[in-house]
Amino acid sequence: MQTEARVGMVVEGQRALNTVHGSVAVPQSTPPPPQSLQQSQIGTLSQLLAGGVAGALSKTCTAPLARLTILFQVQGMHSDVATLSKPSIWREASRIVGEEGFRAFWKGNLVTIAHRLPYSSVNFYAYEHYKKLLQMVPGLKNHRESMSTNLCVHFVGGGMAGITAATATYPLDLVRTRLAAQTNMIYYRGIGHALRTITSEEGILGLYKGLGATLLGVGPNIALSFSVYESLRSYWQLHRPHDSPVLVSLACGSLSGIASSTATFPLDLVRRRKQLEGAGGRARVYKTGLLGTFKHIFRTEGLRGLYRGILPEYYKVVPGVGICFMTYETLKMLLADDDDNL
C-alpha cells in the first residue's frame, strides 16, 4: 500500500488537489486556466491508461529494490534471530545474482503489473462513486464550496476507495509477496499455480492473509501522504513561487513518500509476514492476531526488527515517484493531443 499511496499522491492526489483549489480560488466568471482545461479534456479511460502504464513502469524500474525490501522484511520469520546479520543491500544483491541470476531481481514483478491496472481502475471508480455519495450527505451538501469540506471528502472518499481496491485485488498482492520471497527453493511456479496451490492448501481465506494489516494501513498512508504533500507544496509555492511545478511535485511527492514509509513501515512488515504464514507448507510462526504479531517481533527482534528493510524502501521512493510522475504527465499530454485530433 505504501507504493500505491505514493503513486496516488502524485497522480490521483494531484488531480484531487487541483479540483479542491479550483473550486475555491477560481470564481465562476473567470475562465479556467489552460492546465485545468487540458486536464478536463482527458477522459476516464485515458486517465486509467496513463496511470496504469506509469505505475507499471515505475514498479518495474524499482522492482530490484522492492524485492530486497521484501526479503529483508521476512528474514526473521524462520531464522534464529541471534544469527541474523545486519541487513546489507550489497551483500543480499550479490547473493541474488550469484545464486538466482540477475533476472531474479524481478521475481513477482509480472503479478505486480497485473495487480496495478485493476487496482487503479477499482480505486478510480470507487473514489468517484464515494465522492458523489459523500457530497450528498446533509452536513456536507450545504458546504460544497468550502475547502475544508472538499478536503474531508477527499480524505474519507480516498480512504474508502483505497480499502475497496485493496480488498478486491488483495490475492494478487499476496501472490506477489510469495513469489518475491522465494529464493533457492521454488514452490510456486507462477501466478496461476500460486493461486491454485494456496486455495487448495490453505482455502480461499488463505488468499487474504494479512488483509487486516493492509486495510489498517490505508488510512494512515493516505492521510500522511496527502497532509505532508500538501503542506510542503503550499510552503514551497509561498516562498518560491517561480520554481518549476514539476520540480515541486517531484520533491514534495518524494518527501511525503519517505514520511509515510517511516510511519507505516512496521505495519507493512507485519503485513508481509502474515502473507507468508503457511507458505510452502511451512508451520505457522505467528499464532496470534495483529497486535500479538507486533509484540512477538518487538520482543524477539527489537525495534530494529520492525524496520528491517527500510533502507531499500527509502532508495526506491525518489526514482519511483519521478518515473511515475514523468510517465504519467507525458502520456497525459499525448492522449490529450489524440483526443483533440479525433
Short mmCIF file of the C-alpha atoms (twelve columns), coordinates in Angstrom:
data_MODEL
# 
_entry.id   MODEL 
# 
loop_
_atom_site.group_PDB 
_atom_site.id 
_atom_site.type_symbol 
_atom_site.label_atom_id 
_atom_site.label_alt_id 
_atom_site.label_comp_id 
_atom_site.label_asym_id 
_atom_site.label_seq_id 
_atom_site.Cartn_x 
_atom_site.Cartn_y 
_atom_site.Cartn_z 
_atom_site.pdbx_PDB_model_num 
ATOM 1   C CA . MET A 1   0.000   0.000   0.000   1 
ATOM 2   C CA . GLN A 2   2.881   2.341   0.522   1 
ATOM 3   C CA . THR A 3   3.719   2.381   -3.169  1 
ATOM 4   C CA . GLU A 4   0.081   2.848   -4.138  1 
ATOM 5   C CA . ALA A 5   -0.208  5.801   -1.775  1 
ATOM 6   C CA . ARG A 6   2.859   7.460   -3.289  1 
ATOM 7   C CA . VAL A 7   1.676   6.866   -6.852  1 
ATOM 8   C CA . GLY A 8   -1.775  8.138   -5.972  1 
ATOM 9   C CA . MET A 9   -0.346  11.212  -4.284  1 
ATOM 10  C CA . VAL A 10  1.422   12.402  -7.420  1 
ATOM 11  C CA . VAL A 11  -1.166  11.204  -9.953  1 
ATOM 12  C CA . GLU A 12  -4.663  10.944  -8.490  1 
ATOM 13  C CA . GLY A 13  -3.898  13.133  -5.475  1 
ATOM 14  C CA . GLN A 14  -2.703  15.943  -7.713  1 
ATOM 15  C CA . ARG A 15  -5.933  15.746  -9.683  1 
ATOM 16  C CA . ALA A 16  -7.962  15.987  -6.495  1 
ATOM 17  C CA . LEU A 17  -5.883  18.894  -5.212  1 
ATOM 18  C CA . ASN A 18  -6.399  20.787  -8.454  1 
ATOM 19  C CA . THR A 19  -10.131 20.246  -8.050  1 
ATOM 20  C CA . VAL A 20  -10.040 21.496  -4.465  1 
ATOM 21  C CA . HIS A 21  -8.033  24.621  -5.273  1 
ATOM 22  C CA . GLY A 22  -10.014 25.265  -8.415  1 
ATOM 23  C CA . SER A 23  -13.362 25.200  -6.604  1 
ATOM 24  C CA . VAL A 24  -12.156 27.746  -4.051  1 
ATOM 25  C CA . ALA A 25  -9.757  30.033  -5.828  1 
ATOM 26  C CA . VAL A 26  -11.328 30.408  -9.280  1 
ATOM 27  C CA . PRO A 27  -14.557 32.470  -9.496  1 
ATOM 28  C CA . GLN A 28  -17.301 31.259  -11.808 1 
ATOM 29  C CA . SER A 29  -16.939 34.287  -14.057 1 
ATOM 30  C CA . THR A 30  -13.214 33.626  -14.550 1 
ATOM 31  C CA . PRO A 31  -12.236 31.235  -17.359 1 
ATOM 32  C CA . PRO A 32  -10.300 28.171  -16.171 1 
ATOM 33  C CA . PRO A 33  -6.517  28.139  -16.665 1 
ATOM 34  C CA . PRO A 34  -5.110  26.221  -19.626 1 
ATOM 35  C CA . GLN A 35  -3.733  23.432  -17.390 1 
ATOM 36  C CA . SER A 36  -7.156  22.720  -15.896 1 
ATOM 37  C CA . LEU A 37  -8.715  22.844  -19.358 1 
ATOM 38  C CA . GLN A 38  -6.174  20.354  -20.638 1 
ATOM 39  C CA . GLN A 39  -6.873  18.019  -17.713 1 
ATOM 40  C CA . SER A 40  -10.607 18.169  -18.319 1 
ATOM 41  C CA . GLN A 41  -10.106 17.081  -21.923 1 
ATOM 42  C CA . ILE A 42  -8.633  13.745  -20.814 1 
ATOM 43  C CA . GLY A 43  -11.303 11.094  -20.469 1 
ATOM 44  C CA . THR A 44  -11.655 8.484   -17.771 1 
ATOM 45  C CA . LEU A 45  -10.213 5.691   -19.917 1 
ATOM 46  C CA . SER A 46  -7.183  7.826   -20.813 1 
ATOM 47  C CA . GLN A 47  -6.556  8.651   -17.153 1 
ATOM 48  C CA . LEU A 48  -6.728  4.975   -16.218 1 
ATOM 49  C CA . LEU A 49  -4.397  4.033   -19.077 1 
ATOM 50  C CA . ALA A 50  -1.871  6.755   -18.238 1 
ATOM 51  C CA . GLY A 51  -1.955  5.948   -14.515 1 
ATOM 52  C CA . GLY A 52  -1.720  2.205   -15.101 1 
ATOM 53  C CA . VAL A 53  1.219   2.424   -17.511 1 
ATOM 54  C CA . ALA A 54  3.024   4.968   -15.305 1 
ATOM 55  C CA . GLY A 55  2.595   2.803   -12.218 1 
ATOM 56  C CA . ALA A 56  3.662   -0.368  -14.025 1 
ATOM 57  C CA . LEU A 57  6.797   1.254   -15.474 1 
ATOM 58  C CA . SER A 58  7.695   2.806   -12.116 1 
ATOM 59  C CA . LYS A 59  7.331   -0.515  -10.314 1 
ATOM 60  C CA . THR A 60  9.302   -2.384  -12.977 1 
ATOM 61  C CA . CYS A 61  12.218  0.043   -12.715 1 
ATOM 62  C CA . THR A 62  12.284  -0.141  -8.902  1 
ATOM 63  C CA . ALA A 63  11.490  -3.892  -8.679  1 
ATOM 64  C CA . PRO A 64  15.016  -4.890  -7.547  1 
ATOM 65  C CA . LEU A 65  14.779  -2.572  -4.535  1 
ATOM 66  C CA . ALA A 66  11.221  -3.720  -3.850  1 
ATOM 67  C CA . ARG A 67  12.322  -7.362  -3.770  1 
ATOM 68  C CA . LEU A 68  15.235  -6.540  -1.464  1 
ATOM 69  C CA . THR A 69  12.766  -4.831  0.879   1 
ATOM 70  C CA . ILE A 70  10.536  -7.927  0.995   1 
ATOM 71  C CA . LEU A 71  13.477  -10.294 1.550   1 
ATOM 72  C CA . PHE A 72  14.740  -8.185  4.458   1 
ATOM 73  C CA . GLN A 73  11.251  -7.833  5.946   1 
ATOM 74  C CA . VAL A 74  10.725  -11.594 6.213   1 
ATOM 75  C CA . GLN A 75  14.239  -12.562 7.306   1 
ATOM 76  C CA . GLY A 76  13.337  -13.055 10.952  1 
ATOM 77  C CA . MET A 77  10.408  -15.415 10.368  1 
ATOM 78  C CA . HIS A 78  12.097  -18.814 10.040  1 
ATOM 79  C CA . SER A 79  15.635  -17.938 11.136  1 
ATOM 80  C CA . ASP A 80  17.289  -17.710 14.518  1 
ATOM 81  C CA . VAL A 81  17.249  -14.008 15.279  1 
ATOM 82  C CA . ALA A 82  20.605  -14.261 17.048  1 
ATOM 83  C CA . THR A 83  22.260  -15.481 13.839  1 
ATOM 84  C CA . LEU A 84  20.837  -12.750 11.620  1 
ATOM 85  C CA . SER A 85  23.434  -10.326 10.331  1 
ATOM 86  C CA . LYS A 86  22.843  -6.623  9.840   1 
ATOM 87  C CA . PRO A 87  20.884  -6.120  6.591   1 
ATOM 88  C CA . SER A 88  23.270  -5.276  3.753   1 
ATOM 89  C CA . ILE A 89  21.865  -4.293  0.369   1 
ATOM 90  C CA . TRP A 90  25.149  -5.045  -1.427  1 
ATOM 91  C CA . ARG A 91  25.561  -8.457  0.233   1 
ATOM 92  C CA . GLU A 92  21.988  -9.530  -0.485  1 
ATOM 93  C CA . ALA A 93  22.119  -8.210  -4.057  1 
ATOM 94  C CA . SER A 94  25.348  -10.143 -4.653  1 
ATOM 95  C CA . ARG A 95  23.742  -13.303 -3.266  1 
ATOM 96  C CA . ILE A 96  20.749  -12.922 -5.602  1 
ATOM 97  C CA . VAL A 97  22.985  -12.504 -8.663  1 
ATOM 98  C CA . GLY A 98  25.252  -15.385 -7.663  1 
ATOM 99  C CA . GLU A 99  22.595  -17.910 -6.595  1 
ATOM 100 C CA . GLU A 100 19.489  -16.965 -8.582  1 
ATOM 101 C CA . GLY A 101 20.716  -14.918 -11.514 1 
ATOM 102 C CA . PHE A 102 20.214  -11.275 -12.472 1 
ATOM 103 C CA . ARG A 103 16.619  -11.801 -13.641 1 
ATOM 104 C CA . ALA A 104 15.679  -12.864 -10.103 1 
ATOM 105 C CA . PHE A 105 15.559  -9.185  -9.106  1 
ATOM 106 C CA . TRP A 106 12.231  -9.062  -10.957 1 
ATOM 107 C CA . LYS A 107 10.651  -12.100 -9.266  1 
ATOM 108 C CA . GLY A 108 6.975   -11.323 -8.747  1 
ATOM 109 C CA . ASN A 109 7.073   -8.227  -10.955 1 
ATOM 110 C CA . LEU A 110 4.663   -9.696  -13.521 1 
ATOM 111 C CA . VAL A 111 1.960   -10.084 -10.897 1 
ATOM 112 C CA . THR A 112 2.775   -6.568  -9.680  1 
ATOM 113 C CA . ILE A 113 1.976   -5.216  -13.145 1 
ATOM 114 C CA . ALA A 114 -1.119  -7.434  -13.360 1 
ATOM 115 C CA . HIS A 115 -2.208  -6.012  -9.994  1 
ATOM 116 C CA . ARG A 116 -1.700  -2.390  -10.978 1 
ATOM 117 C CA . LEU A 117 -4.393  -1.914  -13.640 1 
ATOM 118 C CA . PRO A 118 -7.322  -3.498  -11.737 1 
ATOM 119 C CA . TYR A 119 -6.233  -1.700  -8.565  1 
ATOM 120 C CA . SER A 120 -6.128  1.652   -10.366 1 
ATOM 121 C CA . SER A 121 -9.459  1.000   -12.074 1 
ATOM 122 C CA . VAL A 122 -11.282 -0.029  -8.897  1 
ATOM 123 C CA . ASN A 123 -9.680  2.798   -6.922  1 
ATOM 124 C CA . PHE A 124 -10.567 5.397   -9.568  1 
ATOM 125 C CA . TYR A 125 -14.199 4.398   -9.968  1 
ATOM 126 C CA . ALA A 126 -14.708 3.780   -6.242  1 
ATOM 127 C CA . TYR A 127 -13.300 7.210   -5.411  1 
ATOM 128 C CA . GLU A 128 -15.632 8.953   -7.842  1 
ATOM 129 C CA . HIS A 129 -18.608 6.963   -6.507  1 
ATOM 130 C CA . TYR A 130 -17.790 7.578   -2.839  1 
ATOM 131 C CA . LYS A 131 -17.161 11.266  -3.545  1 
ATOM 132 C CA . LYS A 132 -20.637 11.655  -5.027  1 
ATOM 133 C CA . LEU A 133 -22.199 9.828   -2.066  1 
ATOM 134 C CA . LEU A 134 -20.322 11.978  0.459   1 
ATOM 135 C CA . GLN A 135 -21.341 15.177  -1.306  1 
ATOM 136 C CA . MET A 136 -24.965 14.136  -0.800  1 
ATOM 137 C CA . VAL A 137 -24.544 13.912  2.995   1 
ATOM 138 C CA . PRO A 138 -26.781 16.674  4.508   1 
ATOM 139 C CA . GLY A 139 -23.990 18.195  6.601   1 
ATOM 140 C CA . LEU A 140 -21.608 18.404  3.663   1 
ATOM 141 C CA . LYS A 141 -24.115 19.171  0.922   1 
ATOM 142 C CA . ASN A 142 -24.556 22.783  2.045   1 
ATOM 143 C CA . HIS A 143 -20.797 23.490  2.187   1 
ATOM 144 C CA . ARG A 144 -19.585 22.179  -1.169  1 
ATOM 145 C CA . GLU A 145 -17.523 25.303  -1.908  1 
ATOM 146 C CA . SER A 146 -15.622 25.083  1.385   1 
ATOM 147 C CA . MET A 147 -12.011 23.919  1.147   1 
ATOM 148 C CA . SER A 148 -12.274 22.046  4.454   1 
ATOM 149 C CA . THR A 149 -15.321 20.185  3.136   1 
ATOM 150 C CA . ASN A 150 -13.502 19.236  -0.058  1 
ATOM 151 C CA . LEU A 151 -10.509 18.041  1.933   1 
ATOM 152 C CA . CYS A 152 -12.793 15.959  4.158   1 
ATOM 153 C CA . VAL A 153 -14.461 14.403  1.117   1 
ATOM 154 C CA . HIS A 154 -11.053 13.610  -0.390  1 
ATOM 155 C CA . PHE A 155 -9.751  12.038  2.821   1 
ATOM 156 C CA . VAL A 156 -12.794 9.891   3.510   1 
ATOM 157 C CA . GLY A 157 -13.502 9.072   -0.131  1 
ATOM 158 C CA . GLY A 158 -9.859  8.272   -0.808  1 
ATOM 159 C CA . GLY A 159 -9.645  6.041   2.248   1 
ATOM 160 C CA . MET A 160 -12.817 4.139   1.366   1 
ATOM 161 C CA . ALA A 161 -11.695 3.770   -2.249  1 
ATOM 162 C CA . GLY A 162 -8.301  2.503   -1.110  1 
ATOM 163 C CA . ILE A 163 -9.927  -0.087  1.162   1 
ATOM 164 C CA . THR A 164 -12.236 -1.218  -1.657  1 
ATOM 165 C CA . ALA A 165 -9.423  -1.521  -4.208  1 
ATOM 166 C CA . ALA A 166 -7.055  -3.251  -1.773  1 
ATOM 167 C CA . THR A 167 -9.695  -5.822  -0.820  1 
ATOM 168 C CA . ALA A 168 -10.730 -6.518  -4.410  1 
ATOM 169 C CA . THR A 169 -7.177  -7.093  -5.651  1 
ATOM 170 C CA . TYR A 170 -5.585  -8.470  -2.479  1 
ATOM 171 C CA . PRO A 171 -4.989  -12.065 -3.705  1 
ATOM 172 C CA . LEU A 172 -2.644  -10.705 -6.391  1 
ATOM 173 C CA . ASP A 173 -0.742  -8.714  -3.771  1 
ATOM 174 C CA . LEU A 174 -0.328  -11.830 -1.609  1 
ATOM 175 C CA . VAL A 175 0.862   -13.903 -4.588  1 
ATOM 176 C CA . ARG A 176 3.376   -11.192 -5.454  1 
ATOM 177 C CA . THR A 177 4.854   -11.363 -1.938  1 
ATOM 178 C CA . ARG A 178 5.146   -15.146 -2.004  1 
ATOM 179 C CA . LEU A 179 6.805   -15.184 -5.435  1 
ATOM 180 C CA . ALA A 180 9.247   -12.435 -4.462  1 
ATOM 181 C CA . ALA A 181 10.128  -14.125 -1.155  1 
ATOM 182 C CA . GLN A 182 11.192  -17.366 -2.868  1 
ATOM 183 C CA . THR A 183 14.954  -17.795 -3.069  1 
ATOM 184 C CA . ASN A 184 16.611  -21.108 -3.966  1 
ATOM 185 C CA . MET A 185 13.612  -23.383 -3.427  1 
ATOM 186 C CA . ILE A 186 10.816  -22.739 -5.932  1 
ATOM 187 C CA . TYR A 187 7.441   -23.762 -4.530  1 
ATOM 188 C CA . TYR A 188 5.151   -21.525 -6.616  1 
ATOM 189 C CA . ARG A 189 5.825   -21.705 -10.359 1 
ATOM 190 C CA . GLY A 190 3.778   -18.705 -11.430 1 
ATOM 191 C CA . ILE A 191 0.675   -16.626 -10.785 1 
ATOM 192 C CA . GLY A 192 -1.882  -19.288 -11.743 1 
ATOM 193 C CA . HIS A 193 -0.025  -22.087 -9.955  1 
ATOM 194 C CA . ALA A 194 0.318   -19.966 -6.813  1 
ATOM 195 C CA . LEU A 195 -3.397  -19.104 -6.747  1 
ATOM 196 C CA . ARG A 196 -4.385  -22.756 -7.211  1 
ATOM 197 C CA . THR A 197 -1.882  -24.059 -4.658  1 
ATOM 198 C CA . ILE A 198 -2.813  -21.537 -1.971  1 
ATOM 199 C CA . THR A 199 -6.533  -22.184 -2.496  1 
ATOM 200 C CA . SER A 200 -6.139  -25.977 -2.294  1 
ATOM 201 C CA . GLU A 201 -3.742  -25.994 0.681   1 
ATOM 202 C CA . GLU A 202 -4.993  -23.041 2.738   1 
ATOM 203 C CA . GLY A 203 -8.507  -22.448 1.461   1 
ATOM 204 C CA . ILE A 204 -9.999  -19.290 -0.047  1 
ATOM 205 C CA . LEU A 205 -9.232  -17.351 3.130   1 
ATOM 206 C CA . GLY A 206 -5.565  -18.167 2.593   1 
ATOM 207 C CA . LEU A 207 -5.592  -15.639 -0.243  1 
ATOM 208 C CA . TYR A 208 -6.492  -12.916 2.267   1 
ATOM 209 C CA . LYS A 209 -3.845  -13.478 4.946   1 
ATOM 210 C CA . GLY A 210 -2.603  -10.122 6.199   1 
ATOM 211 C CA . LEU A 211 -5.589  -8.208  4.826   1 
ATOM 212 C CA . GLY A 212 -6.294  -6.672  8.240   1 
ATOM 213 C CA . ALA A 213 -2.849  -5.060  8.398   1 
ATOM 214 C CA . THR A 214 -3.270  -3.841  4.824   1 
ATOM 215 C CA . LEU A 215 -6.617  -2.172  5.467   1 
ATOM 216 C CA . LEU A 216 -5.357  -0.704  8.735   1 
ATOM 217 C CA . GLY A 217 -2.556  0.983   6.806   1 
ATOM 218 C CA . VAL A 218 -4.762  2.584   4.142   1 
ATOM 219 C CA . GLY A 219 -5.957  5.480   6.294   1 
ATOM 220 C CA . PRO A 220 -2.559  6.474   7.762   1 
ATOM 221 C CA . ASN A 221 -0.907  6.171   4.336   1 
ATOM 222 C CA . ILE A 222 -3.393  8.436   2.603   1 
ATOM 223 C CA . ALA A 223 -3.593  10.894  5.498   1 
ATOM 224 C CA . LEU A 224 0.184   11.211  5.900   1 
ATOM 225 C CA . SER A 225 0.951   11.339  2.185   1 
ATOM 226 C CA . PHE A 226 -1.755  13.899  1.482   1 
ATOM 227 C CA . SER A 227 -1.000  16.088  4.525   1 
ATOM 228 C CA . VAL A 228 2.776   16.158  4.044   1 
ATOM 229 C CA . TYR A 229 2.486   16.628  0.282   1 
ATOM 230 C CA . GLU A 230 0.015   19.499  0.549   1 
ATOM 231 C CA . SER A 231 1.850   21.203  3.426   1 
ATOM 232 C CA . LEU A 232 5.215   21.057  1.665   1 
ATOM 233 C CA . ARG A 233 3.733   22.135  -1.660  1 
ATOM 234 C CA . SER A 234 1.970   25.144  -0.093  1 
ATOM 235 C CA . TYR A 235 5.094   26.189  1.843   1 
ATOM 236 C CA . TRP A 236 7.319   25.811  -1.243  1 
ATOM 237 C CA . GLN A 237 4.991   27.797  -3.525  1 
ATOM 238 C CA . LEU A 238 4.642   30.508  -0.875  1 
ATOM 239 C CA . HIS A 239 8.392   31.053  -0.559  1 
ATOM 240 C CA . ARG A 240 9.500   30.075  -4.101  1 
ATOM 241 C CA . PRO A 241 6.525   30.758  -6.395  1 
ATOM 242 C CA . HIS A 242 8.595   30.776  -9.587  1 
ATOM 243 C CA . ASP A 243 10.041  27.262  -9.243  1 
ATOM 244 C CA . SER A 244 9.024   24.638  -11.775 1 
ATOM 245 C CA . PRO A 245 5.746   22.868  -10.822 1 
ATOM 246 C CA . VAL A 246 7.317   19.579  -11.952 1 
ATOM 247 C CA . LEU A 247 10.231  20.036  -9.544  1 
ATOM 248 C CA . VAL A 248 7.873   20.962  -6.708  1 
ATOM 249 C CA . SER A 249 5.657   17.935  -7.301  1 
ATOM 250 C CA . LEU A 250 8.612   15.542  -7.528  1 
ATOM 251 C CA . ALA A 251 10.292  16.866  -4.380  1 
ATOM 252 C CA . CYS A 252 7.109   17.039  -2.311  1 
ATOM 253 C CA . GLY A 253 5.942   13.639  -3.565  1 
ATOM 254 C CA . SER A 254 9.264   12.057  -2.626  1 
ATOM 255 C CA . LEU A 255 9.368   13.625  0.846   1 
ATOM 256 C CA . SER A 256 5.763   12.666  1.544   1 
ATOM 257 C CA . GLY A 257 6.611   9.108   0.472   1 
ATOM 258 C CA . ILE A 258 9.561   8.969   2.868   1 
ATOM 259 C CA . ALA A 259 7.410   10.311  5.720   1 
ATOM 260 C CA . SER A 260 4.571   7.832   5.140   1 
ATOM 261 C CA . SER A 261 7.034   4.934   4.716   1 
ATOM 262 C CA . THR A 262 8.738   5.738   8.011   1 
ATOM 263 C CA . ALA A 263 5.467   5.953   9.920   1 
ATOM 264 C CA . THR A 264 3.747   2.890   8.454   1 
ATOM 265 C CA . PHE A 265 6.685   0.579   7.682   1 
ATOM 266 C CA . PRO A 266 6.199   -1.614  10.792  1 
ATOM 267 C CA . LEU A 267 2.620   -2.259  9.694   1 
ATOM 268 C CA . ASP A 268 3.818   -3.122  6.191   1 
ATOM 269 C CA . LEU A 269 6.412   -5.525  7.618   1 
ATOM 270 C CA . VAL A 270 3.751   -7.309  9.682   1 
ATOM 271 C CA . ARG A 271 1.557   -7.498  6.565   1 
ATOM 272 C CA . ARG A 272 4.310   -9.196  4.565   1 
ATOM 273 C CA . ARG A 273 4.977   -11.729 7.295   1 
ATOM 274 C CA . LYS A 274 1.299   -12.529 7.698   1 
ATOM 275 C CA . GLN A 275 1.090   -13.051 3.932   1 
ATOM 276 C CA . LEU A 276 3.820   -15.699 4.182   1 
ATOM 277 C CA . GLU A 277 2.209   -17.607 7.049   1 
ATOM 278 C CA . GLY A 278 1.954   -21.272 5.987   1 
ATOM 279 C CA . ALA A 279 3.617   -20.643 2.618   1 
ATOM 280 C CA . GLY A 280 5.204   -23.704 1.056   1 
ATOM 281 C CA . GLY A 281 3.779   -25.995 3.720   1 
ATOM 282 C CA . ARG A 282 5.811   -24.378 6.488   1 
ATOM 283 C CA . ALA A 283 4.486   -24.238 10.039  1 
ATOM 284 C CA . ARG A 284 2.848   -21.057 11.274  1 
ATOM 285 C CA . VAL A 285 5.105   -18.685 13.191  1 
ATOM 286 C CA . TYR A 286 2.610   -16.140 14.472  1 
ATOM 287 C CA . LYS A 287 -0.395  -17.798 16.070  1 
ATOM 288 C CA . THR A 288 -1.886  -14.556 17.425  1 
ATOM 289 C CA . GLY A 289 -3.595  -11.596 15.830  1 
ATOM 290 C CA . LEU A 290 -2.139  -8.360  14.510  1 
ATOM 291 C CA . LEU A 291 -1.249  -6.899  17.919  1 
ATOM 292 C CA . GLY A 292 0.228   -10.208 19.073  1 
ATOM 293 C CA . THR A 293 2.428   -10.333 15.960  1 
ATOM 294 C CA . PHE A 294 3.702   -6.823  16.676  1 
ATOM 295 C CA . LYS A 295 4.550   -7.815  20.243  1 
ATOM 296 C CA . HIS A 296 6.277   -11.026 19.109  1 
ATOM 297 C CA . ILE A 297 8.509   -9.217  16.596  1 
ATOM 298 C CA . PHE A 298 9.333   -6.430  19.055  1 
ATOM 299 C CA . ARG A 299 10.157  -8.924  21.812  1 
ATOM 300 C CA . THR A 300 12.353  -11.194 19.665  1 
ATOM 301 C CA . GLU A 301 13.934  -8.699  17.245  1 
ATOM 302 C CA . GLY A 302 13.586  -5.340  18.960  1 
ATOM 303 C CA . LEU A 303 12.539  -2.047  17.398  1 
ATOM 304 C CA . ARG A 304 15.042  -2.528  14.569  1 
ATOM 305 C CA . GLY A 305 13.203  -5.710  13.626  1 
ATOM 306 C CA . LEU A 306 10.102  -3.687  12.788  1 
ATOM 307 C CA . TYR A 307 12.177  -1.549  10.395  1 
ATOM 308 C CA . ARG A 308 14.129  -4.360  8.741   1 
ATOM 309 C CA . GLY A 309 14.353  -3.431  5.054   1 
ATOM 310 C CA . ILE A 310 13.558  0.278   5.418   1 
ATOM 311 C CA . LEU A 311 16.735  1.372   3.579   1 
ATOM 312 C CA . PRO A 312 15.901  -0.073  0.112   1 
ATOM 313 C CA . GLU A 313 12.366  1.239   0.678   1 
ATOM 314 C CA . TYR A 314 13.803  4.746   1.042   1 
ATOM 315 C CA . TYR A 315 16.031  4.309   -2.008  1 
ATOM 316 C CA . LYS A 316 13.117  3.464   -4.296  1 
ATOM 317 C CA . VAL A 317 10.934  6.425   -3.262  1 
ATOM 318 C CA . VAL A 318 12.574  9.182   -5.323  1 
ATOM 319 C CA . PRO A 319 13.073  7.227   -8.594  1 
ATOM 320 C CA . GLY A 320 9.672   5.582   -8.172  1 
ATOM 321 C CA . VAL A 321 7.829   8.881   -7.803  1 
ATOM 322 C CA . GLY A 322 9.914   10.555  -10.507 1 
ATOM 323 C CA . ILE A 323 9.411   7.825   -13.124 1 
ATOM 324 C CA . CYS A 324 5.704   7.560   -12.377 1 
ATOM 325 C CA . PHE A 325 5.142   11.320  -12.493 1 
ATOM 326 C CA . MET A 326 7.069   11.940  -15.715 1 
ATOM 327 C CA . THR A 327 5.482   8.935   -17.462 1 
ATOM 328 C CA . TYR A 328 2.008   9.964   -16.387 1 
ATOM 329 C CA . GLU A 329 2.450   13.570  -17.484 1 
ATOM 330 C CA . THR A 330 3.919   12.528  -20.850 1 
ATOM 331 C CA . LEU A 331 1.136   10.038  -21.574 1 
ATOM 332 C CA . LYS A 332 -1.447  12.563  -20.438 1 
ATOM 333 C CA . MET A 333 -0.216  15.118  -22.958 1 
ATOM 334 C CA . LEU A 334 -0.047  12.533  -25.762 1 
ATOM 335 C CA . LEU A 335 -3.544  11.256  -25.027 1 
ATOM 336 C CA . ALA A 336 -4.885  14.808  -24.807 1 
ATOM 337 C CA . ASP A 337 -3.422  15.560  -28.244 1 
ATOM 338 C CA . ASP A 338 -5.019  12.384  -29.623 1 
ATOM 339 C CA . ASP A 339 -8.386  13.407  -28.178 1 
ATOM 340 C CA . ASP A 340 -8.030  16.839  -29.796 1 
ATOM 341 C CA . ASN A 341 -7.340  15.247  -33.196 1 
ATOM 342 C CA . LEU A 342 -10.402 12.995  -33.027 1 
# 
